[in-house]
């Protein structure tokens, strides 16, 4: 069959198509790589219209990663979407969703496992990059923990997806980010691919493949 | 903060919203659960317009899973999106993307690791459910292997995403499915969340959470 087989060529053509079709002019320079990777991850040019971010978010995220910050993922899909070879500074990948302690705590809290997983990793939040690609309750709970005095993350990538709480949790972050830099996708759209693509853009730019 | 914390209630309201907003009337009954889970996974009601499938695909997929069929995933994100507790029939989850042998073979084939991973798992294709949520080259390669005489899978879930080959590989499947039942999402959209959500619908319907 006739198709492009060379991974480097596939990436090159993909990013070229995105840059040709997308209007990135409203974004600061350092957000454009993030936007390209985000679009690339979902196949939707118009996702660029839903990107929201605080001033300096990219800088804060890249600095944290270079500083060896841990990366906290809400679900395993996010963890597995992150390109390990771009993590050059011993950044630890943390995800507590499948821990037995998380399940128990979720029952005690009467909240989801995704929310309880944030509590389980509470002591790692300070200076971390938190990547939320699935659960609105994880983002809501993260904001609660910060309000309750948890140490502030270096960056929140806030991209939960869906019909109950996704839009609302992201609007809560955007309306009051508690001084924490963030990159989010407004509305119902989001997901682990977009969230990990954002982290990948911060860690590796537009280099390399999956 | 004020948000819904009960996982069962979140699912209930999510699926109710999808069913209220989406027009599923053009779909056969057994495709509707698949459509609801697909929409739920991506937050986009209009994805329903892009669903393509062969007659009897849901029946073929559920029968295969009940028969203990292995599930072949193109990438780890797909594998980790599949709800394990819905796999009640010792279905093995196979993914060769990270195997050292795959990397070597990809170099030899001058194709992507995703494509080579299909070759590595070639002897498991017969009767399997193949779930492709990322790489167009994996779907192209799968079709080539079938053309070259590999045993036929029970079902192909064909949902690669992106700008180079995603649309084309899915149209190649839809135009000539080689007699293999399939469920696909046309166009550039797709992804590991949609692909694993489709498998989850076949394995567990609308029951349960993540």
GROMACS .gro file of N, CA and C in nm, chain A residues 1-7 9-10 13-14 17-18 21 39-45 75-78 80-82 85 109-115 134 136-137 139-141 143-144 147 161-164 172 178 188-193 196 210, chain B residues 1-7 9-10 13-14 17-18 21 39-45 75-78 80-82 85 109-115 134 136-137 139-141 143-144 147 161-164 172 178 188-193 196 210:
model
  354
    1UNK      N    1   0.085  -0.119   0.000
    1UNK     CA    2   0.000   0.000   0.000
    1UNK      C    3   0.089   0.125   0.000
    2UNK      N    4   0.033   0.230  -0.043
    2UNK     CA    5   0.110   0.353  -0.060
    2UNK      C    6   0.087   0.447   0.060
    3UNK      N    7   0.184   0.450   0.150
    3UNK     CA    8   0.173   0.542   0.265
    3UNK      C    9   0.312   0.578   0.316
    4UNK      N   10   0.319   0.685   0.390
    4UNK     CA   11   0.448   0.733   0.439
    4UNK      C   12   0.488   0.650   0.560
    5UNK      N   13   0.607   0.592   0.554
    5UNK     CA   14   0.653   0.499   0.658
    5UNK      C   15   0.759   0.559   0.750
    6UNK      N   16   0.825   0.663   0.706
    6UNK     CA   17   0.937   0.718   0.783
    6UNK      C   18   0.885   0.806   0.897
    7UNK      N   19   0.912   0.764   1.022
    7UNK     CA   20   0.857   0.839   1.137
    7UNK      C   21   0.895   0.988   1.135
    9UNK      N   22   0.961   1.175   0.880
    9UNK     CA   23   0.887   1.241   0.773
    9UNK      C   24   0.740   1.260   0.812
   10UNK      N   25   0.685   1.160   0.882
   10UNK     CA   26   0.545   1.171   0.928
   10UNK      C   27   0.531   1.290   1.023
   13UNK      N   28   0.574   1.628   0.827
   13UNK     CA   29   0.455   1.665   0.749
   13UNK      C   30   0.337   1.699   0.840
   14UNK      N   31   0.327   1.627   0.951
   14UNK     CA   32   0.217   1.655   1.044
   14UNK      C   33   0.228   1.797   1.099
   17UNK      N   34   0.160   2.061   0.838
   17UNK     CA   35   0.017   2.076   0.810
   17UNK      C   36  -0.050   2.160   0.919
   18UNK      N   37  -0.018   2.129   1.042
   18UNK     CA   38  -0.077   2.205   1.153
   18UNK      C   39  -0.039   2.352   1.143
   21UNK      N   40  -0.229   2.525   0.861
   21UNK     CA   41  -0.374   2.542   0.875
   21UNK      C   42  -0.416   2.624   0.997
   39UNK      N   43  -0.271   2.034   1.893
   39UNK     CA   44  -0.350   2.010   1.772
   39UNK      C   45  -0.314   1.874   1.712
   40UNK      N   46  -0.185   1.848   1.705
   40UNK     CA   47  -0.136   1.722   1.650
   40UNK      C   48  -0.192   1.602   1.724
   41UNK      N   49  -0.208   1.615   1.855
   41UNK     CA   50  -0.251   1.502   1.936
   41UNK      C   51  -0.397   1.466   1.917
   42UNK      N   52  -0.476   1.562   1.869
   42UNK     CA   53  -0.621   1.538   1.861
   42UNK      C   54  -0.677   1.549   1.719
   43UNK      N   55  -0.594   1.596   1.626
   43UNK     CA   56  -0.641   1.608   1.488
   43UNK      C   57  -0.736   1.723   1.463
   44UNK      N   58  -0.744   1.815   1.558
   44UNK     CA   59  -0.842   1.925   1.545
   44UNK      C   60  -0.772   2.061   1.547
   45UNK      N   61  -0.775   2.127   1.434
   45UNK     CA   62  -0.713   2.258   1.422
   45UNK      C   63  -0.778   2.358   1.519
   75UNK      N   64  -0.407   0.995   3.554
   75UNK     CA   65  -0.437   0.857   3.513
   75UNK      C   66  -0.318   0.797   3.439
   76UNK      N   67  -0.321   0.664   3.427
   76UNK     CA   68  -0.212   0.592   3.361
   76UNK      C   69  -0.202   0.628   3.213
   77UNK      N   70  -0.313   0.660   3.149
   77UNK     CA   71  -0.306   0.697   3.008
   77UNK      C   72  -0.218   0.821   2.989
   78UNK      N   73  -0.230   0.916   3.079
   78UNK     CA   74  -0.144   1.035   3.071
   78UNK      C   75   0.002   0.995   3.089
   80UNK      N   76   0.143   0.723   3.027
   80UNK     CA   77   0.196   0.649   2.913
   80UNK      C   78   0.198   0.732   2.784
   81UNK      N   79   0.139   0.849   2.786
   81UNK     CA   80   0.147   0.938   2.671
   81UNK      C   81   0.269   1.030   2.676
   82UNK      N   82   0.336   1.030   2.788
   82UNK     CA   83   0.454   1.117   2.804
   82UNK      C   84   0.577   1.049   2.745
   85UNK      N   85   1.193   0.976   2.679
   85UNK     CA   86   1.329   1.017   2.645
   85UNK      C   87   1.344   1.169   2.640
  109UNK      N   88  -1.330   0.935   5.166
  109UNK     CA   89  -1.359   1.074   5.128
  109UNK      C   90  -1.494   1.089   5.059
  110UNK      N   91  -1.550   0.976   5.017
  110UNK     CA   92  -1.668   0.979   4.929
  110UNK      C   93  -1.642   1.068   4.808
  111UNK      N   94  -1.530   1.042   4.745
  111UNK     CA   95  -1.494   1.112   4.623
  111UNK      C   96  -1.439   1.006   4.527
  112UNK      N   97  -1.400   1.047   4.408
  112UNK     CA   98  -1.349   0.951   4.310
  112UNK      C   99  -1.207   0.909   4.345
  113UNK      N  100  -1.161   0.800   4.283
  113UNK     CA  101  -1.021   0.761   4.300
  113UNK      C  102  -0.928   0.867   4.242
  114UNK      N  103  -0.972   0.932   4.133
  114UNK     CA  104  -0.889   1.037   4.074
  114UNK      C  105  -0.866   1.151   4.172
  115UNK      N  106  -0.969   1.186   4.248
  115UNK     CA  107  -0.955   1.292   4.348
  115UNK      C  108  -0.867   1.245   4.463
  134UNK      N  109  -0.789   1.354   3.243
  134UNK     CA  110  -0.909   1.271   3.242
  134UNK      C  111  -1.018   1.322   3.334
  136UNK      N  112  -1.227   1.545   3.590
  136UNK     CA  113  -1.261   1.675   3.648
  136UNK      C  114  -1.244   1.677   3.799
  137UNK      N  115  -1.278   1.566   3.865
  137UNK     CA  116  -1.268   1.564   4.012
  137UNK      C  117  -1.124   1.577   4.058
  139UNK      N  118  -0.900   1.768   3.915
  139UNK     CA  119  -0.869   1.911   3.908
  139UNK      C  120  -0.940   1.988   4.020
  140UNK      N  121  -1.066   1.957   4.042
  140UNK     CA  122  -1.138   2.022   4.155
  140UNK      C  123  -1.064   1.995   4.285
  141UNK      N  124  -1.026   1.869   4.307
  141UNK     CA  125  -0.962   1.832   4.433
  141UNK      C  126  -0.826   1.900   4.447
  143UNK      N  127  -0.743   2.191   4.334
  143UNK     CA  128  -0.769   2.330   4.375
  143UNK      C  129  -0.805   2.336   4.523
  144UNK      N  130  -0.883   2.240   4.570
  144UNK     CA  131  -0.917   2.236   4.713
  144UNK      C  132  -0.793   2.218   4.799
  147UNK      N  133  -0.611   2.535   4.815
  147UNK     CA  134  -0.683   2.626   4.905
  147UNK      C  135  -0.661   2.589   5.052
  161UNK      N  136  -1.171   1.589   3.045
  161UNK     CA  137  -1.261   1.579   2.931
  161UNK      C  138  -1.398   1.532   2.977
  162UNK      N  139  -1.503   1.573   2.906
  162UNK     CA  140  -1.631   1.511   2.932
  162UNK      C  141  -1.746   1.604   2.962
  163UNK      N  142  -1.851   1.545   3.018
  163UNK     CA  143  -1.980   1.612   3.025
  163UNK      C  144  -2.021   1.654   3.165
  164UNK      N  145  -1.953   1.604   3.267
  164UNK     CA  146  -1.988   1.640   3.405
  164UNK      C  147  -1.865   1.695   3.475
  172UNK      N  148  -1.310   2.696   3.675
  172UNK     CA  149  -1.272   2.730   3.813
  172UNK      C  150  -1.123   2.762   3.821
  178UNK      N  151  -0.513   3.070   4.172
  178UNK     CA  152  -0.441   3.066   4.301
  178UNK      C  153  -0.293   3.101   4.285
  188UNK      N  154  -1.572   2.108   2.693
  188UNK     CA  155  -1.583   1.966   2.719
  188UNK      C  156  -1.465   1.887   2.665
  189UNK      N  157  -1.399   1.942   2.566
  189UNK     CA  158  -1.287   1.868   2.505
  189UNK      C  159  -1.165   1.868   2.596
  190UNK      N  160  -1.079   1.772   2.575
  190UNK     CA  161  -0.958   1.755   2.655
  190UNK      C  162  -0.916   1.611   2.641
  191UNK      N  163  -0.851   1.557   2.741
  191UNK     CA  164  -0.816   1.416   2.736
  191UNK      C  165  -0.668   1.392   2.760
  192UNK      N  166  -0.638   1.265   2.782
  192UNK     CA  167  -0.501   1.229   2.818
  192UNK      C  168  -0.404   1.254   2.705
  193UNK      N  169  -0.447   1.241   2.580
  193UNK     CA  170  -0.354   1.266   2.469
  193UNK      C  171  -0.317   1.414   2.463
  196UNK      N  172  -0.089   1.496   2.778
  196UNK     CA  173   0.049   1.449   2.769
  196UNK      C  174   0.122   1.519   2.654
  210UNK      N  175   0.689   0.939   1.904
  210UNK     CA  176   0.628   0.880   2.022
  210UNK      C  177   0.722   0.776   2.084
  211UNK      N  178  -1.545   2.314   4.752
  211UNK     CA  179  -1.602   2.348   4.622
  211UNK      C  180  -1.722   2.260   4.593
  212UNK      N  181  -1.805   2.308   4.507
  212UNK     CA  182  -1.930   2.239   4.479
  212UNK      C  183  -1.919   2.159   4.349
  213UNK      N  184  -1.902   2.028   4.363
  213UNK     CA  185  -1.898   1.943   4.243
  213UNK      C  186  -1.942   1.803   4.278
  214UNK      N  187  -1.978   1.728   4.177
  214UNK     CA  188  -2.028   1.592   4.200
  214UNK      C  189  -1.910   1.498   4.223
  215UNK      N  190  -1.914   1.427   4.335
  215UNK     CA  191  -1.801   1.343   4.376
  215UNK      C  192  -1.827   1.194   4.360
  216UNK      N  193  -1.950   1.157   4.348
  216UNK     CA  194  -1.985   1.014   4.343
  216UNK      C  195  -1.964   0.959   4.201
  217UNK      N  196  -1.869   0.864   4.187
  217UNK     CA  197  -1.837   0.813   4.054
  217UNK      C  198  -1.959   0.760   3.978
  219UNK      N  199  -2.267   0.846   4.010
  219UNK     CA  200  -2.352   0.958   3.971
  219UNK      C  201  -2.291   1.035   3.853
  220UNK      N  202  -2.159   1.048   3.855
  220UNK     CA  203  -2.090   1.116   3.743
  220UNK      C  204  -2.116   1.040   3.612
  223UNK      N  205  -2.491   1.077   3.505
  223UNK     CA  206  -2.523   1.208   3.445
  223UNK      C  207  -2.451   1.226   3.311
  224UNK      N  208  -2.329   1.173   3.301
  224UNK     CA  209  -2.256   1.185   3.175
  224UNK      C  210  -2.330   1.115   3.062
  227UNK      N  211  -2.652   1.287   2.968
  227UNK     CA  212  -2.630   1.406   2.886
  227UNK      C  213  -2.604   1.367   2.740
  228UNK      N  214  -2.518   1.268   2.723
  228UNK     CA  215  -2.487   1.222   2.588
  228UNK      C  216  -2.614   1.174   2.517
  231UNK      N  217  -2.839   1.468   2.419
  231UNK     CA  218  -2.791   1.559   2.315
  231UNK      C  219  -2.763   1.493   2.181
  249UNK      N  220  -1.857   0.904   2.246
  249UNK     CA  221  -1.884   1.046   2.270
  249UNK      C  222  -1.834   1.085   2.409
  250UNK      N  223  -1.863   1.001   2.506
  250UNK     CA  224  -1.823   1.026   2.644
  250UNK      C  225  -1.671   1.040   2.656
  251UNK      N  226  -1.598   0.963   2.578
  251UNK     CA  227  -1.453   0.962   2.591
  251UNK      C  228  -1.387   1.088   2.537
  252UNK      N  229  -1.457   1.157   2.447
  252UNK     CA  230  -1.393   1.272   2.381
  252UNK      C  231  -1.465   1.404   2.406
  253UNK      N  232  -1.584   1.397   2.466
  253UNK     CA  233  -1.657   1.520   2.495
  253UNK      C  234  -1.721   1.584   2.374
  254UNK      N  235  -1.729   1.510   2.264
  254UNK     CA  236  -1.782   1.568   2.140
  254UNK      C  237  -1.903   1.491   2.089
  255UNK      N  238  -2.018   1.556   2.097
  255UNK     CA  239  -2.142   1.493   2.051
  255UNK      C  240  -2.135   1.458   1.902
  285UNK      N  241  -0.073   0.098   2.090
  285UNK     CA  242   0.014   0.174   2.182
  285UNK      C  243  -0.029   0.149   2.328
  286UNK      N  244   0.062   0.183   2.418
  286UNK     CA  245   0.037   0.161   2.561
  286UNK      C  246  -0.081   0.245   2.611
  287UNK      N  247  -0.102   0.363   2.553
  287UNK     CA  248  -0.216   0.444   2.598
  287UNK      C  249  -0.347   0.370   2.577
  288UNK      N  250  -0.360   0.299   2.465
  288UNK     CA  251  -0.481   0.220   2.440
  288UNK      C  252  -0.492   0.110   2.546
  290UNK      N  253  -0.381   0.101   2.839
  290UNK     CA  254  -0.414   0.154   2.972
  290UNK      C  255  -0.550   0.221   2.977
  291UNK      N  256  -0.613   0.240   2.863
  291UNK     CA  257  -0.749   0.293   2.861
  291UNK      C  258  -0.855   0.184   2.872
  292UNK      N  259  -0.812   0.062   2.859
  292UNK     CA  260  -0.907  -0.049   2.864
  292UNK      C  261  -0.935  -0.086   3.010
  295UNK      N  262  -1.137  -0.475   3.454
  295UNK     CA  263  -1.235  -0.559   3.524
  295UNK      C  264  -1.353  -0.597   3.434
  319UNK      N  265   1.251  -0.286   0.847
  319UNK     CA  266   1.138  -0.267   0.755
  319UNK      C  267   1.134  -0.127   0.697
  320UNK      N  268   1.210  -0.037   0.758
  320UNK     CA  269   1.198   0.106   0.726
  320UNK      C  270   1.053   0.151   0.738
  321UNK      N  271   0.995   0.116   0.850
  321UNK     CA  272   0.858   0.157   0.881
  321UNK      C  273   0.858   0.200   1.028
  322UNK      N  274   0.745   0.242   1.078
  322UNK     CA  275   0.738   0.288   1.216
  322UNK      C  276   0.739   0.169   1.314
  323UNK      N  277   0.766   0.199   1.440
  323UNK     CA  278   0.754   0.094   1.542
  323UNK      C  279   0.610   0.045   1.552
  324UNK      N  280   0.516   0.134   1.533
  324UNK     CA  281   0.374   0.095   1.540
  324UNK      C  282   0.341  -0.009   1.433
  325UNK      N  283   0.398   0.010   1.313
  325UNK     CA  284   0.375  -0.088   1.206
  325UNK      C  285   0.446  -0.218   1.237
  344UNK      N  286  -0.382   0.513   1.769
  344UNK     CA  287  -0.280   0.616   1.753
  344UNK      C  288  -0.224   0.623   1.612
  346UNK      N  289  -0.161   0.564   1.224
  346UNK     CA  290  -0.209   0.525   1.092
  346UNK      C  291  -0.127   0.412   1.031
  347UNK      N  292   0.005   0.415   1.053
  347UNK     CA  293   0.090   0.310   0.993
  347UNK      C  294   0.057   0.172   1.049
  349UNK      N  295  -0.245   0.069   1.122
  349UNK     CA  296  -0.363   0.024   1.049
  349UNK      C  297  -0.328  -0.013   0.904
  350UNK      N  298  -0.249   0.070   0.839
  350UNK     CA  299  -0.203   0.035   0.703
  350UNK      C  300  -0.133  -0.101   0.704
  351UNK      N  301  -0.042  -0.119   0.801
  351UNK     CA  302   0.037  -0.242   0.806
  351UNK      C  303  -0.052  -0.363   0.835
  353UNK      N  304  -0.359  -0.402   0.743
  353UNK     CA  305  -0.426  -0.437   0.617
  353UNK      C  306  -0.330  -0.511   0.523
  354UNK      N  307  -0.206  -0.465   0.520
  354UNK     CA  308  -0.107  -0.535   0.437
  354UNK      C  309  -0.086  -0.679   0.483
  357UNK      N  310  -0.370  -0.883   0.373
  357UNK     CA  311  -0.358  -0.908   0.230
  357UNK      C  312  -0.253  -1.015   0.200
  371UNK      N  313  -0.534   0.878   1.478
  371UNK     CA  314  -0.564   1.020   1.484
  371UNK      C  315  -0.453   1.098   1.413
  372UNK      N  316  -0.488   1.212   1.357
  372UNK     CA  317  -0.382   1.301   1.311
  372UNK      C  318  -0.392   1.347   1.167
  373UNK      N  319  -0.280   1.397   1.118
  373UNK     CA  320  -0.279   1.472   0.993
  373UNK      C  321  -0.211   1.401   0.877
  374UNK      N  322  -0.139   1.294   0.905
  374UNK     CA  323  -0.071   1.221   0.797
  374UNK      C  324  -0.113   1.075   0.802
  382UNK      N  325  -0.915   0.350   0.377
  382UNK     CA  326  -0.871   0.225   0.312
  382UNK      C  327  -0.942   0.105   0.376
  388UNK      N  328  -1.173  -0.626   0.372
  388UNK     CA  329  -1.119  -0.763   0.357
  388UNK      C  330  -1.207  -0.866   0.430
  398UNK      N  331  -0.978   1.301   1.058
  398UNK     CA  332  -0.855   1.319   1.134
  398UNK      C  333  -0.871   1.284   1.280
  399UNK      N  334  -0.994   1.292   1.329
  399UNK     CA  335  -1.016   1.266   1.471
  399UNK      C  336  -1.004   1.116   1.502
  400UNK      N  337  -0.978   1.086   1.627
  400UNK     CA  338  -0.961   0.950   1.673
  400UNK      C  339  -0.879   0.957   1.800
  401UNK      N  340  -0.805   0.853   1.828
  401UNK     CA  341  -0.717   0.858   1.945
  401UNK      C  342  -0.737   0.739   2.037
  402UNK      N  343  -0.644   0.727   2.130
  402UNK     CA  344  -0.644   0.610   2.218
  402UNK      C  345  -0.765   0.608   2.310
  403UNK      N  346  -0.813   0.725   2.351
  403UNK     CA  347  -0.930   0.727   2.440
  403UNK      C  348  -1.054   0.675   2.367
  406UNK      N  349  -1.007   0.286   2.304
  406UNK     CA  350  -1.027   0.201   2.421
  406UNK      C  351  -1.171   0.211   2.470
  420UNK      N  352  -1.392   0.409   3.531
  420UNK     CA  353  -1.260   0.385   3.475
  420UNK      C  354  -1.184   0.283   3.561
   0.00000   0.00000   0.00000
